[in-house]
PDB file of C-alpha atoms in Angstrom:
ATOM      1  CA  MET A1299      -0.509  39.863 -27.691  1.00  0.00           C
ATOM      2  CA  LEU A1300      -3.994  40.748 -26.972  1.00  0.00           C
ATOM      3  CA  SER A1301      -3.033  44.218 -25.818  1.00  0.00           C
ATOM      4  CA  ALA A1302      -1.163  44.844 -29.021  1.00  0.00           C
ATOM      5  CA  TRP A1303      -4.373  43.855 -31.074  1.00  0.00           C
ATOM      6  CA  VAL A1304      -6.537  46.405 -28.879  1.00  0.00           C
ATOM      7  CA  ASN A1305      -3.844  48.940 -29.460  1.00  0.00           C
ATOM      8  CA  GLU A1306      -3.984  48.536 -33.287  1.00  0.00           C
ATOM      9  CA  ILE A1307      -7.895  48.749 -33.212  1.00  0.00           C
ATOM     10  CA  ASP A1308      -7.587  51.987 -31.098  1.00  0.00           C
ATOM     11  CA  ARG A1309      -5.256  53.480 -33.517  1.00  0.00           C
ATOM     12  CA  GLY A1310      -7.499  52.555 -36.546  1.00  0.00           C
ATOM     13  CA  ALA A1311      -5.183  50.003 -38.259  1.00  0.00           C
ATOM     14  CA  ILE A1312      -7.440  47.072 -37.535  1.00  0.00           C
ATOM     15  CA  VAL A1313     -11.114  46.577 -37.628  1.00  0.00           C
ATOM     16  CA  SER A1314     -12.342  43.292 -36.108  1.00  0.00           C
ATOM     17  CA  LEU A1315     -15.916  41.865 -36.266  1.00  0.00           C
ATOM     18  CA  LEU A1316     -17.130  38.925 -34.429  1.00  0.00           C
ATOM     19  CA  ALA A1317     -20.007  36.679 -35.563  1.00  0.00           C
ATOM     20  CA  VAL A1318     -21.787  35.360 -32.449  1.00  0.00           C
ATOM     21  CA  ARG A1319     -24.458  32.564 -32.145  1.00  0.00           C
ATOM     22  CA  ASP A1320     -26.054  31.567 -28.834  1.00  0.00           C
ATOM     23  CA  GLY A1321     -23.326  33.468 -26.901  1.00  0.00           C
ATOM     24  CA  ALA A1322     -20.433  31.688 -28.727  1.00  0.00           C
ATOM     25  CA  VAL A1323     -18.022  33.249 -31.196  1.00  0.00           C
ATOM     26  CA  VAL A1324     -18.594  31.466 -34.572  1.00  0.00           C
ATOM     27  CA  GLY A1325     -16.455  33.719 -36.759  1.00  0.00           C
ATOM     28  CA  CYS A1326     -13.986  36.542 -36.861  1.00  0.00           C
ATOM     29  CA  GLY A1327     -13.134  38.875 -39.737  1.00  0.00           C
ATOM     30  CA  THR A1328     -10.393  41.462 -39.533  1.00  0.00           C
ATOM     31  CA  LEU A1329      -9.513  44.268 -41.997  1.00  0.00           C
ATOM     32  CA  VAL A1330      -5.827  45.215 -41.445  1.00  0.00           C
ATOM     33  CA  ARG A1331      -4.100  48.318 -42.881  1.00  0.00           C
ATOM     34  CA  ASP A1332      -0.599  49.382 -42.237  1.00  0.00           C
ATOM     35  CA  PRO A1333      -0.679  53.295 -42.310  1.00  0.00           C
ATOM     36  CA  HIS A1334       3.072  53.352 -42.547  1.00  0.00           C
ATOM     37  CA  SER A1335       3.568  50.875 -45.505  1.00  0.00           C
ATOM     38  CA  TRP A1336       4.141  52.063 -49.115  1.00  0.00           C
ATOM     39  CA  SER A1337       0.390  51.166 -49.842  1.00  0.00           C
ATOM     40  CA  PRO A1338      -1.664  52.813 -47.013  1.00  0.00           C
ATOM     41  CA  HIS A1339      -4.622  52.712 -49.370  1.00  0.00           C
ATOM     42  CA  VAL A1340      -4.657  48.703 -49.305  1.00  0.00           C
ATOM     43  CA  GLY A1341      -6.438  46.707 -46.651  1.00  0.00           C
ATOM     44  CA  GLU A1342      -6.190  42.950 -46.086  1.00  0.00           C
ATOM     45  CA  ILE A1343      -8.919  40.658 -44.793  1.00  0.00           C
ATOM     46  CA  ARG A1344      -8.127  37.926 -42.606  1.00  0.00           C
ATOM     47  CA  MET A1345     -11.052  35.538 -41.605  1.00  0.00           C
ATOM     48  CA  VAL A1346     -11.857  32.565 -39.624  1.00  0.00           C
ATOM     49  CA  VAL A1347     -15.346  30.790 -39.519  1.00  0.00           C
ATOM     50  CA  SER A1348     -16.146  27.796 -37.140  1.00  0.00           C
ATOM     51  CA  GLN A1349     -16.540  24.571 -39.131  1.00  0.00           C
ATOM     52  CA  ASP A1350     -19.970  24.132 -37.452  1.00  0.00           C
ATOM     53  CA  VAL A1351     -21.524  27.210 -39.322  1.00  0.00           C
ATOM     54  CA  ARG A1352     -19.584  27.105 -42.527  1.00  0.00           C
ATOM     55  CA  GLY A1353     -22.022  27.331 -45.580  1.00  0.00           C
ATOM     56  CA  GLN A1354     -24.506  29.270 -43.472  1.00  0.00           C
ATOM     57  CA  GLY A1355     -23.622  32.782 -44.592  1.00  0.00           C
ATOM     58  CA  VAL A1356     -21.315  33.795 -41.671  1.00  0.00           C
ATOM     59  CA  GLY A1357     -18.249  34.341 -43.938  1.00  0.00           C
ATOM     60  CA  ARG A1358     -20.289  36.119 -46.639  1.00  0.00           C
ATOM     61  CA  ALA A1359     -21.754  38.458 -43.932  1.00  0.00           C
ATOM     62  CA  LEU A1360     -18.311  39.220 -42.495  1.00  0.00           C
ATOM     63  CA  VAL A1361     -16.674  39.826 -45.768  1.00  0.00           C
ATOM     64  CA  GLY A1362     -19.554  42.001 -46.841  1.00  0.00           C
ATOM     65  CA  GLN A1363     -19.320  44.102 -43.707  1.00  0.00           C
ATOM     66  CA  LEU A1364     -15.535  44.332 -43.974  1.00  0.00           C
ATOM     67  CA  LEU A1365     -15.727  45.524 -47.522  1.00  0.00           C
ATOM     68  CA  GLY A1366     -18.153  48.115 -46.413  1.00  0.00           C
ATOM     69  CA  VAL A1367     -15.713  49.384 -43.866  1.00  0.00           C
ATOM     70  CA  ALA A1368     -12.836  49.497 -46.407  1.00  0.00           C
ATOM     71  CA  ARG A1369     -15.146  51.437 -48.798  1.00  0.00           C
ATOM     72  CA  ASP A1370     -16.090  53.728 -46.040  1.00  0.00           C
ATOM     73  CA  ARG A1371     -12.319  54.491 -45.231  1.00  0.00           C
ATOM     74  CA  GLY A1372     -11.408  55.091 -48.652  1.00  0.00           C
ATOM     75  CA  TYR A1373      -9.391  52.035 -49.327  1.00  0.00           C
ATOM     76  CA  ARG A1374      -8.727  51.542 -53.074  1.00  0.00           C
ATOM     77  CA  ARG A1375      -7.768  47.929 -52.838  1.00  0.00           C
ATOM     78  CA  VAL A1376      -8.483  44.967 -50.520  1.00  0.00           C
ATOM     79  CA  SER A1377      -6.524  41.733 -50.592  1.00  0.00           C
ATOM     80  CA  LEU A1378      -6.749  38.515 -48.801  1.00  0.00           C
ATOM     81  CA  GLU A1379      -4.378  36.952 -46.347  1.00  0.00           C
ATOM     82  CA  THR A1380      -1.644  35.043 -48.269  1.00  0.00           C
ATOM     83  CA  GLY A1381      -2.805  31.460 -49.158  1.00  0.00           C
ATOM     84  CA  THR A1382      -6.491  32.183 -48.457  1.00  0.00           C
ATOM     85  CA  MET A1383      -7.428  31.701 -52.138  1.00  0.00           C
ATOM     86  CA  GLU A1384      -5.591  28.398 -52.415  1.00  0.00           C
ATOM     87  CA  ALA A1385      -6.537  26.805 -48.975  1.00  0.00           C
ATOM     88  CA  PHE A1386     -10.206  25.893 -49.125  1.00  0.00           C
ATOM     89  CA  ALA A1387     -12.503  25.432 -52.116  1.00  0.00           C
ATOM     90  CA  PRO A1388     -15.613  26.770 -50.493  1.00  0.00           C
ATOM     91  CA  ALA A1389     -13.707  29.830 -49.330  1.00  0.00           C
ATOM     92  CA  ARG A1390     -12.424  30.436 -52.903  1.00  0.00           C
ATOM     93  CA  ALA A1391     -16.021  30.324 -54.197  1.00  0.00           C
ATOM     94  CA  LEU A1392     -17.103  32.918 -51.554  1.00  0.00           C
ATOM     95  CA  TYR A1393     -14.206  35.320 -52.354  1.00  0.00           C
ATOM     96  CA  ARG A1394     -14.590  34.916 -55.960  1.00  0.00           C
ATOM     97  CA  SER A1395     -18.386  35.607 -55.761  1.00  0.00           C
ATOM     98  CA  VAL A1396     -17.666  39.166 -54.134  1.00  0.00           C
ATOM     99  CA  GLY A1397     -14.964  39.906 -56.682  1.00  0.00           C
ATOM    100  CA  PHE A1398     -11.607  38.622 -55.384  1.00  0.00           C
ATOM    101  CA  GLU A1399      -9.320  36.889 -57.903  1.00  0.00           C
ATOM    102  CA  PRO A1400      -6.367  34.572 -57.284  1.00  0.00           C
TER     103      PRO A1400
END
């Protein structure tokens, strides 16, 4: 499974960013694009942030960086992993603050 993820990173379909604090991963944000889909101009953000650092700007930093990558790569649209907007009120507030809509 890890080798498949690395292969997708190598071919440019996935960009993964890690947030690290004191040597431990506290967040992971991924921008996924399927170049073979009907919508190759659309990226999807998937993100996980440790409960220990939620509310401290880790998610905002990851989303900001991923949106910058999407802009640099010419994506015209970015969506969130299905269910993200419904799952967690603070996450909804974060995503809405950077322009996402349910």
